[in-house]
PDB file of C-alpha atoms (C1' of nucleotides) in Angstrom:
ATOM      1  CA  MET U  16     140.776 157.477  54.482  1.00 46.00           C
ATOM      2  CA  ASP U  17     137.116 159.441  55.108  1.00 45.00           C
ATOM      3  CA  LYS U  18     137.609 161.701  58.482  1.00 47.00           C
ATOM      4  CA  THR U  19     134.136 159.756  59.674  1.00 52.00           C
ATOM      5  CA  LYS U  20     134.773 156.786  59.016  1.00 56.00           C
ATOM      6  CA  ARG U  21     138.052 157.065  61.051  1.00 55.00           C
ATOM      7  CA  THR U  22     136.334 157.853  63.884  1.00 55.00           C
ATOM      8  CA  ARG U  23     133.950 155.306  63.669  1.00 60.00           C
ATOM      9  CA  LEU U  24     136.291 152.765  63.508  1.00 56.00           C
ATOM     10  CA  GLU U  25     138.409 154.241  66.487  1.00 56.00           C
ATOM     11  CA  ALA U  26     135.279 154.131  68.267  1.00 52.00           C
ATOM     12  CA  ALA U  27     134.529 150.262  67.423  1.00 54.00           C
ATOM     13  CA  GLY U  28     137.741 149.936  69.239  1.00 52.00           C
ATOM     14  CA  TRP U  29     140.359 149.534  66.606  1.00 53.00           C
ATOM     15  CA  ARG U  30     143.476 150.239  67.594  1.00 47.00           C
ATOM     16  CA  VAL U  31     144.154 153.417  65.454  1.00 47.00           C
ATOM     17  CA  GLY U  32     147.440 154.725  65.810  1.00 41.00           C
ATOM     18  CA  ASP U  33     148.295 152.468  68.849  1.00 38.00           C
ATOM     19  CA  THR U  34     151.830 153.018  68.002  1.00 33.00           C
ATOM     20  CA  ALA U  35     151.581 156.365  67.169  1.00 32.00           C
ATOM     21  CA  ASP U  36     151.439 155.278  63.638  1.00 38.00           C
ATOM     22  CA  PHE U  37     148.219 155.053  61.475  1.00 48.00           C
ATOM     23  CA  LEU U  38     145.598 152.242  61.127  1.00 53.00           C
ATOM     24  CA  GLU U  39     147.124 149.093  59.900  1.00 65.00           C
ATOM     25  CA  LEU U  40     144.692 146.362  59.227  1.00 68.00           C
ATOM     26  CA  THR U  41     145.433 143.528  56.867  1.00 80.00           C
ATOM     27  CA  PRO U  42     142.624 143.261  54.033  1.00 79.00           C
ATOM     28  CA  GLU U  43     140.510 140.608  55.988  1.00 82.00           C
ATOM     29  CA  GLU U  44     140.344 142.639  59.236  1.00 86.00           C
ATOM     30  CA  ALA U  45     139.145 145.663  57.058  1.00 89.00           C
ATOM     31  CA  ALA U  46     136.402 143.901  55.286  1.00 92.00           C
ATOM     32  CA  PHE U  47     135.498 142.390  58.739  1.00 94.00           C
ATOM     33  CA  VAL U  48     135.259 145.689  60.138  1.00 94.00           C
ATOM     34  CA  GLU U  49     133.408 147.236  57.511  1.00 93.00           C
ATOM     35  CA  LEU U  50     131.023 144.348  57.201  1.00 95.00           C
ATOM     36  CA  LYS U  51     130.217 145.122  60.890  1.00 96.00           C
ATOM     37  CA  LEU U  52     129.786 148.694  60.195  1.00 95.00           C
ATOM     38  CA  ALA U  53     127.365 148.080  57.412  1.00 96.00           C
ATOM     39  CA  LEU U  54     125.180 145.524  59.673  1.00 97.00           C
ATOM     40  CA  ALA U  55     125.450 148.362  62.441  1.00 97.00           C
ATOM     41  CA  ASP U  56     123.949 151.029  59.882  1.00 96.00           C
ATOM     42  CA  TYR U  57     121.258 148.742  58.518  1.00 97.00           C
ATOM     43  CA  LEU U  58     120.258 148.058  62.504  1.00 97.00           C
ATOM     44  CA  ARG U  59     119.904 151.868  62.916  1.00 97.00           C
ATOM     45  CA  ASP U  60     118.183 152.523  59.384  1.00 96.00           C
ATOM     46  CA  LEU U  61     115.636 149.692  60.346  1.00 97.00           C
ATOM     47  CA  ARG U  62     115.125 151.222  63.767  1.00 97.00           C
ATOM     48  CA  VAL U  63     114.601 154.602  62.680  1.00 96.00           C
ATOM     49  CA  LYS U  64     112.513 154.113  59.801  1.00 95.00           C
ATOM     50  CA  ASN U  65     110.188 152.552  61.916  1.00 96.00           C
ATOM     51  CA  GLY U  66     110.063 155.446  64.424  1.00 95.00           C
ATOM     52  CA  TRP U  67     111.396 153.134  67.039  1.00 97.00           C
ATOM     53  CA  SER U  68     113.285 154.049  69.980  1.00 97.00           C
ATOM     54  CA  GLN U  69     116.522 152.220  71.324  1.00 97.00           C
ATOM     55  CA  THR U  70     114.659 151.268  74.554  1.00 97.00           C
ATOM     56  CA  HIS U  71     111.725 149.836  72.492  1.00 97.00           C
ATOM     57  CA  VAL U  72     114.290 147.830  70.384  1.00 97.00           C
ATOM     58  CA  ALA U  73     115.955 146.675  73.457  1.00 97.00           C
ATOM     59  CA  ARG U  74     112.862 145.265  74.958  1.00 96.00           C
ATOM     60  CA  VAL U  75     111.870 143.488  71.757  1.00 96.00           C
ATOM     61  CA  LEU U  76     115.433 141.845  71.613  1.00 96.00           C
ATOM     62  CA  GLY U  77     115.357 140.961  75.502  1.00 96.00           C
ATOM     63  CA  SER U  78     118.483 143.624  75.874  1.00 96.00           C
ATOM     64  CA  SER U  79     119.117 146.713  77.161  1.00 97.00           C
ATOM     65  CA  GLN U  80     119.247 150.218  75.878  1.00 97.00           C
ATOM     66  CA  SER U  81     122.952 150.643  76.207  1.00 97.00           C
ATOM     67  CA  ARG U  82     123.516 147.670  73.866  1.00 98.00           C
ATOM     68  CA  VAL U  83     121.713 148.745  71.564  1.00 98.00           C
ATOM     69  CA  ALA U  84     123.340 152.076  71.114  1.00 98.00           C
ATOM     70  CA  LYS U  85     126.742 149.984  70.991  1.00 98.00           C
ATOM     71  CA  MET U  86     125.333 147.910  68.059  1.00 97.00           C
ATOM     72  CA  GLU U  87     124.365 150.637  66.364  1.00 97.00           C
ATOM     73  CA  ALA U  88     127.994 152.087  66.911  1.00 96.00           C
ATOM     74  CA  ALA U  89     129.614 148.986  65.974  1.00 96.00           C
ATOM     75  CA  ASP U  90     131.107 148.910  69.209  1.00 95.00           C
ATOM     76  CA  ALA U  91     134.077 146.284  69.927  1.00 94.00           C
ATOM     77  CA  SER U  92     132.300 144.691  72.316  1.00 96.00           C
ATOM     78  CA  VAL U  93     129.319 143.456  70.172  1.00 97.00           C
ATOM     79  CA  SER U  94     129.632 140.654  67.711  1.00 97.00           C
ATOM     80  CA  VAL U  95     128.335 140.069  64.053  1.00 97.00           C
ATOM     81  CA  ASP U  96     126.268 137.224  65.832  1.00 97.00           C
ATOM     82  CA  LEU U  97     124.634 139.823  67.835  1.00 98.00           C
ATOM     83  CA  LEU U  98     124.085 142.050  64.805  1.00 98.00           C
ATOM     84  CA  VAL U  99     122.441 138.981  62.996  1.00 97.00           C
ATOM     85  CA  LYS U 100     120.287 137.894  65.411  1.00 97.00           C
ATOM     86  CA  SER U 101     119.127 141.265  66.201  1.00 97.00           C
ATOM     87  CA  LEU U 102     118.338 142.076  62.562  1.00 97.00           C
ATOM     88  CA  LEU U 103     116.529 138.983  62.173  1.00 96.00           C
ATOM     89  CA  ALA U 104     114.530 139.329  65.461  1.00 96.00           C
ATOM     90  CA  LEU U 105     113.404 142.922  63.986  1.00 96.00           C
ATOM     91  CA  GLY U 106     111.799 141.548  60.819  1.00 94.00           C
ATOM     92  CA  ALA U 107     114.831 141.714  58.378  1.00 95.00           C
ATOM     93  CA  SER U 108     114.979 138.562  56.026  1.00 94.00           C
ATOM     94  CA  ARG U 109     117.991 136.405  55.604  1.00 94.00           C
ATOM     95  CA  LYS U 110     118.395 137.996  51.975  1.00 94.00           C
ATOM     96  CA  GLN U 111     118.193 141.334  53.207  1.00 96.00           C
ATOM     97  CA  VAL U 112     121.034 140.436  55.591  1.00 96.00           C
ATOM     98  CA  GLY U 113     122.936 138.965  53.165  1.00 96.00           C
ATOM     99  CA  GLN U 114     122.372 141.793  50.689  1.00 96.00           C
ATOM    100  CA  VAL U 115     123.959 144.299  53.354  1.00 97.00           C
ATOM    101  CA  ILE U 116     127.086 142.569  53.781  1.00 96.00           C
ATOM    102  CA  ALA U 117     127.565 141.874  50.129  1.00 94.00           C
ATOM    103  CA  ARG U 118     126.741 145.530  49.028  1.00 85.00           C
ATOM    104  CA  ALA U 119     130.445 146.667  48.028  1.00 64.00           C
ATOM    105  CA  ALA U 120     132.093 149.112  50.486  1.00 60.00           C
TER     106      ALA U 120
ATOM    107  CA  MET L   3     111.871 118.385  57.380  1.00 47.00           C
ATOM    108  CA  ASP L   4     114.714 116.589  55.599  1.00 47.00           C
ATOM    109  CA  LYS L   5     116.417 114.109  57.527  1.00 48.00           C
ATOM    110  CA  THR L   6     120.135 115.030  56.783  1.00 54.00           C
ATOM    111  CA  LYS L   7     119.084 118.381  57.994  1.00 59.00           C
ATOM    112  CA  ARG L   8     117.715 116.984  60.955  1.00 57.00           C
ATOM    113  CA  THR L   9     120.805 115.351  61.989  1.00 57.00           C
ATOM    114  CA  ARG L  10     122.991 118.312  61.536  1.00 62.00           C
ATOM    115  CA  LEU L  11     120.907 120.796  63.355  1.00 58.00           C
ATOM    116  CA  GLU L  12     121.095 118.312  66.273  1.00 57.00           C
ATOM    117  CA  ALA L  13     124.643 118.060  65.905  1.00 52.00           C
ATOM    118  CA  ALA L  14     124.661 121.758  65.863  1.00 55.00           C
ATOM    119  CA  GLY L  15     123.438 121.613  69.457  1.00 53.00           C
ATOM    120  CA  TRP L  16     119.749 122.671  68.802  1.00 54.00           C
ATOM    121  CA  ARG L  17     117.579 120.949  71.143  1.00 48.00           C
ATOM    122  CA  VAL L  18     116.045 118.617  68.700  1.00 47.00           C
ATOM    123  CA  GLY L  19     113.098 116.760  70.993  1.00 41.00           C
ATOM    124  CA  ASP L  20     114.557 118.210  73.655  1.00 37.00           C
ATOM    125  CA  THR L  21     110.966 117.479  75.514  1.00 32.00           C
ATOM    126  CA  ALA L  22     110.420 114.521  73.569  1.00 30.00           C
ATOM    127  CA  ASP L  23     108.374 116.616  71.105  1.00 37.00           C
ATOM    128  CA  PHE L  24     109.857 117.916  68.041  1.00 48.00           C
ATOM    129  CA  LEU L  25     111.821 121.013  66.831  1.00 52.00           C
ATOM    130  CA  GLU L  26     110.568 124.247  67.999  1.00 65.00           C
ATOM    131  CA  LEU L  27     112.274 127.363  66.539  1.00 68.00           C
ATOM    132  CA  THR L  28     110.989 130.709  65.902  1.00 79.00           C
ATOM    133  CA  PRO L  29     111.371 131.875  62.684  1.00 79.00           C
ATOM    134  CA  GLU L  30     114.445 134.144  63.679  1.00 81.00           C
ATOM    135  CA  GLU L  31     116.133 131.350  65.140  1.00 85.00           C
ATOM    136  CA  ALA L  32     115.699 129.098  62.018  1.00 89.00           C
ATOM    137  CA  ALA L  33     116.582 131.677  59.536  1.00 92.00           C
ATOM    138  CA  PHE L  34     119.782 132.309  61.863  1.00 94.00           C
ATOM    139  CA  VAL L  35     120.733 128.544  62.559  1.00 93.00           C
ATOM    140  CA  GLU L  36     120.107 127.952  58.337  1.00 93.00           C
ATOM    141  CA  LEU L  37     122.499 131.072  57.801  1.00 95.00           C
ATOM    142  CA  LYS L  38     125.055 129.291  59.968  1.00 96.00           C
ATOM    143  CA  LEU L  39     124.698 126.133  58.260  1.00 95.00           C
ATOM    144  CA  ALA L  40     124.894 127.780  54.578  1.00 96.00           C
ATOM    145  CA  LEU L  41     128.364 129.481  55.871  1.00 97.00           C
ATOM    146  CA  ALA L  42     129.573 126.053  57.207  1.00 97.00           C
ATOM    147  CA  ASP L  43     128.885 124.506  53.601  1.00 96.00           C
ATOM    148  CA  TYR L  44     130.601 127.236  51.854  1.00 97.00           C
ATOM    149  CA  LEU L  45     133.902 127.025  54.029  1.00 97.00           C
ATOM    150  CA  ARG L  46     134.110 123.068  53.428  1.00 97.00           C
ATOM    151  CA  ASP L  47     133.360 123.834  49.562  1.00 96.00           C
ATOM    152  CA  LEU L  48     136.294 126.148  49.624  1.00 96.00           C
ATOM    153  CA  ARG L  49     138.560 124.234  51.700  1.00 97.00           C
ATOM    154  CA  VAL L  50     137.961 121.090  49.659  1.00 96.00           C
ATOM    155  CA  LYS L  51     137.732 122.944  46.175  1.00 95.00           C
ATOM    156  CA  ASN L  52     141.771 124.172  46.946  1.00 96.00           C
ATOM    157  CA  GLY L  53     142.556 120.579  48.148  1.00 95.00           C
ATOM    158  CA  TRP L  54     143.026 122.114  51.699  1.00 96.00           C
ATOM    159  CA  SER L  55     143.195 119.565  54.850  1.00 96.00           C
ATOM    160  CA  GLN L  56     141.590 120.755  57.796  1.00 97.00           C
ATOM    161  CA  THR L  57     145.020 121.018  59.582  1.00 97.00           C
ATOM    162  CA  HIS L  58     146.450 123.326  56.753  1.00 97.00           C
ATOM    163  CA  VAL L  59     143.237 125.778  57.275  1.00 97.00           C
ATOM    164  CA  ALA L  60     143.762 125.772  60.808  1.00 97.00           C
ATOM    165  CA  ARG L  61     147.357 126.697  60.365  1.00 96.00           C
ATOM    166  CA  VAL L  62     146.523 129.466  57.904  1.00 95.00           C
ATOM    167  CA  LEU L  63     143.851 130.849  60.730  1.00 96.00           C
ATOM    168  CA  GLY L  64     146.016 130.172  63.756  1.00 96.00           C
ATOM    169  CA  SER L  65     143.394 127.883  65.123  1.00 96.00           C
ATOM    170  CA  SER L  66     143.457 123.897  65.490  1.00 97.00           C
ATOM    171  CA  GLN L  67     142.238 120.965  63.103  1.00 97.00           C
ATOM    172  CA  SER L  68     139.197 120.336  65.973  1.00 97.00           C
ATOM    173  CA  ARG L  69     137.972 123.901  65.738  1.00 98.00           C
ATOM    174  CA  VAL L  70     137.907 123.755  61.703  1.00 98.00           C
ATOM    175  CA  ALA L  71     135.954 120.443  61.870  1.00 97.00           C
ATOM    176  CA  LYS L  72     133.430 121.869  64.386  1.00 97.00           C
ATOM    177  CA  MET L  73     133.157 125.002  61.858  1.00 97.00           C
ATOM    178  CA  GLU L  74     132.405 122.931  59.158  1.00 97.00           C
ATOM    179  CA  ALA L  75     129.963 120.860  61.161  1.00 96.00           C
ATOM    180  CA  ALA L  76     128.416 124.463  62.316  1.00 96.00           C
ATOM    181  CA  ASP L  77     128.734 122.955  65.813  1.00 95.00           C
ATOM    182  CA  ALA L  78     126.754 124.967  68.568  1.00 94.00           C
ATOM    183  CA  SER L  79     130.466 126.193  69.947  1.00 96.00           C
ATOM    184  CA  VAL L  80     131.252 128.310  66.892  1.00 97.00           C
ATOM    185  CA  SER L  81     130.147 131.586  65.961  1.00 97.00           C
ATOM    186  CA  VAL L  82     128.908 133.599  62.919  1.00 97.00           C
ATOM    187  CA  ASP L  83     131.941 135.806  64.068  1.00 97.00           C
ATOM    188  CA  LEU L  84     134.474 132.958  63.615  1.00 98.00           C
ATOM    189  CA  LEU L  85     132.952 131.451  60.449  1.00 98.00           C
ATOM    190  CA  VAL L  86     132.839 135.062  58.806  1.00 98.00           C
ATOM    191  CA  LYS L  87     136.290 135.858  59.909  1.00 97.00           C
ATOM    192  CA  SER L  88     137.655 132.602  58.756  1.00 97.00           C
ATOM    193  CA  LEU L  89     136.186 132.960  55.371  1.00 97.00           C
ATOM    194  CA  LEU L  90     137.530 136.084  54.700  1.00 97.00           C
ATOM    195  CA  ALA L  91     140.925 135.022  55.918  1.00 96.00           C
ATOM    196  CA  LEU L  92     140.728 132.318  53.293  1.00 96.00           C
ATOM    197  CA  GLY L  93     140.163 134.526  50.499  1.00 94.00           C
ATOM    198  CA  ALA L  94     136.376 135.008  50.290  1.00 95.00           C
ATOM    199  CA  SER L  95     135.435 138.430  49.505  1.00 94.00           C
ATOM    200  CA  ARG L  96     132.594 140.447  51.342  1.00 94.00           C
ATOM    201  CA  LYS L  97     130.520 140.149  48.561  1.00 94.00           C
ATOM    202  CA  GLN L  98     130.851 136.121  48.342  1.00 96.00           C
ATOM    203  CA  VAL L  99     130.100 136.249  52.120  1.00 96.00           C
ATOM    204  CA  GLY L 100     126.898 138.076  51.713  1.00 97.00           C
ATOM    205  CA  GLN L 101     125.943 136.186  48.706  1.00 96.00           C
ATOM    206  CA  VAL L 102     126.113 132.835  50.424  1.00 97.00           C
ATOM    207  CA  ILE L 103     123.857 134.434  53.641  1.00 96.00           C
ATOM    208  CA  ALA L 104     121.392 136.033  50.667  1.00 94.00           C
ATOM    209  CA  ARG L 105     120.775 132.756  48.898  1.00 85.00           C
ATOM    210  CA  ALA L 106     117.186 131.756  49.569  1.00 64.00           C
ATOM    211  CA  ALA L 107     117.049 128.257  52.257  1.00 60.00           C
TER     212      ALA L 107
ATOM    213  C1'  DG H  18     116.123 176.716  85.048  1.00 63.29           C
ATOM    214  C1'  DA H  19     113.905 171.840  85.914  1.00 63.29           C
ATOM    215  C1'  DC H  20     112.167 168.123  84.082  1.00 63.29           C
ATOM    216  C1'  DG H  21     111.374 164.249  80.453  1.00 63.29           C
ATOM    217  C1'  DC H  22     113.112 161.713  76.713  1.00 63.29           C
ATOM    218  C1'  DG H  23     116.381 159.597  73.739  1.00 63.29           C
ATOM    219  C1'  DT H  24     121.104 158.427  72.768  1.00 63.29           C
ATOM    220  C1'  DA H  25     125.837 157.329  74.772  1.00 63.29           C
ATOM    221  C1'  DT H  26     129.630 155.383  77.337  1.00 63.29           C
ATOM    222  C1'  DG H  27     131.773 153.002  81.294  1.00 63.29           C
ATOM    223  C1'  DT H  28     131.645 149.324  84.205  1.00 63.29           C
ATOM    224  C1'  DC H  29     130.732 144.419  85.914  1.00 63.29           C
ATOM    225  C1'  DG H  30     129.500 139.684  87.116  1.00 63.29           C
ATOM    226  C1'  DC H  31     128.266 136.084  84.555  1.00 63.29           C
ATOM    227  C1'  DA H  32     127.702 133.018  80.280  1.00 63.29           C
ATOM    228  C1'  DT H  33     130.101 131.599  76.262  1.00 63.29           C
ATOM    229  C1'  DC H  34     133.238 130.834  72.677  1.00 63.29           C
ATOM    230  C1'  DT H  35     138.078 129.938  71.688  1.00 63.29           C
ATOM    231  C1'  DG H  36     142.328 127.300  70.899  1.00 63.29           C
ATOM    232  C1'  DA H  37     144.438 123.254  72.277  1.00 63.29           C
ATOM    233  C1'  DC H  38     144.982 118.631  73.479  1.00 63.29           C
ATOM    234  C1'  DA H  39     143.488 113.841  73.815  1.00 63.29           C
ATOM    235  C1'  DT H  40     141.115 110.814  71.629  1.00 63.29           C
ATOM    236  C1'  DA H  41     138.386 108.237  68.339  1.00 63.29           C
ATOM    237  C1'  DT H  42     136.848 106.815  63.674  1.00 63.29           C
ATOM    238  C1'  DC H  43     137.809 105.591  58.944  1.00 63.29           C
ATOM    239  C1'  DA H  44     140.305 105.222  55.029  1.00 63.29           C
ATOM    240  C1'  DT H  45     144.234 103.916  52.033  1.00 63.29           C
ATOM    241  C1'  DC H  46     148.596 102.117  51.336  1.00 63.29           C
ATOM    242  C1'  DG H  47     151.984  98.919  51.597  1.00 63.29           C
TER     243       DG H  47
ATOM    244  C1'  DC E  27     147.562  93.015  59.709  1.00 63.29           C
ATOM    245  C1'  DG E  28     150.257  98.044  61.095  1.00 63.29           C
ATOM    246  C1'  DA E  29     151.108 102.388  60.178  1.00 63.29           C
ATOM    247  C1'  DT E  30     149.911 106.950  58.149  1.00 63.29           C
ATOM    248  C1'  DG E  31     146.741 110.636  57.288  1.00 63.29           C
ATOM    249  C1'  DA E  32     142.568 113.239  57.463  1.00 63.29           C
ATOM    250  C1'  DT E  33     138.264 113.915  59.976  1.00 63.29           C
ATOM    251  C1'  DA E  34     135.313 113.914  64.285  1.00 63.29           C
ATOM    252  C1'  DT E  35     134.371 114.369  69.078  1.00 63.29           C
ATOM    253  C1'  DG E  36     134.883 115.500  73.836  1.00 63.29           C
ATOM    254  C1'  DT E  37     136.960 118.531  77.698  1.00 63.29           C
ATOM    255  C1'  DC E  38     139.069 122.435  79.860  1.00 63.29           C
ATOM    256  C1'  DA E  39     141.344 126.972  81.196  1.00 63.29           C
ATOM    257  C1'  DG E  40     141.558 131.456  79.529  1.00 63.29           C
ATOM    258  C1'  DA E  41     139.665 135.028  76.340  1.00 63.29           C
ATOM    259  C1'  DT E  42     135.853 137.614  74.727  1.00 63.29           C
ATOM    260  C1'  DG E  43     130.736 138.769  74.782  1.00 63.29           C
ATOM    261  C1'  DC E  44     126.453 139.737  77.081  1.00 63.29           C
ATOM    262  C1'  DG E  45     122.798 142.020  79.562  1.00 63.29           C
ATOM    263  C1'  DA E  46     122.322 145.467  83.396  1.00 63.29           C
ATOM    264  C1'  DC E  47     123.323 149.184  85.654  1.00 63.29           C
ATOM    265  C1'  DA E  48     124.722 153.864  86.622  1.00 63.29           C
ATOM    266  C1'  DT E  49     125.473 158.150  84.497  1.00 63.29           C
ATOM    267  C1'  DA E  50     126.474 161.711  81.150  1.00 63.29           C
ATOM    268  C1'  DC E  51     124.986 164.755  77.426  1.00 63.29           C
ATOM    269  C1'  DG E  52     121.719 166.517  73.948  1.00 63.29           C
ATOM    270  C1'  DC E  53     117.104 168.695  73.252  1.00 63.29           C
ATOM    271  C1'  DG E  54     113.165 170.015  73.373  1.00 63.29           C
ATOM    272  C1'  DT E  55     108.816 171.805  76.348  1.00 63.29           C
ATOM    273  C1'  DC E  56     107.214 173.757  80.647  1.00 63.29           C
TER     274       DC E  56
END
DNA sequence: GACGCGTATGTCGCATCTGACATATCATCG
DNA sequence: CGATGATATGTCAGATGCGACATACGCGTC
């Protein structure tokens, strides 16, 4: 596994080495986490591409800068619900969201 | 608007005619609800196609029959998180989930 | 160095979601 | 007509997610 990805997974709150051995996710769990990471990356792309700060995005979404940071980090405390709602609120289409999710890992 | 769809939206807990006037959703809200309905429909298709009962699916998911019923109804009390996790757990691929979401309304 | 700006991380009170249970509805079969 | 199985609806206590705040880190500019 890619070291960067592993770090991100840990950051996302997924017990990596909880029991001193290595990442052990069922295929569904893995697919779910990757799906979430993909949405998080897309959110960051969208924001950066438009030259927005996290604070600005937070205002648009009616949220806070810290939550936007956590969204982009795919933190364990953010749901797919929040990511999807946020992307739609920032102008992404349902179709685009679907494509981001469908894109093979 | 299609009468059936309106009924489903009401069932899903979306204030339809709350103030005696008609459904008033921002475009993002509408897209989000439709996205949720699409996932719910797909869950039902997947279950019926395989000849599973809601009770059986509930056992597989580690949940209850009532929650499966609510998922298929896109009840306001079920999140996209739960729908996506359930679909993946029932064997749908990340790609399939994405396609369901991307499919234009 | 000190400031400003953007981002990251930890925590908390409150709101929402979840599984479970009870119960209702509705077929189908004897 | 029971009786059985599948699905729907309402409720609740406990779990999880949310916005907000504080604070820390990095990086330019002065």
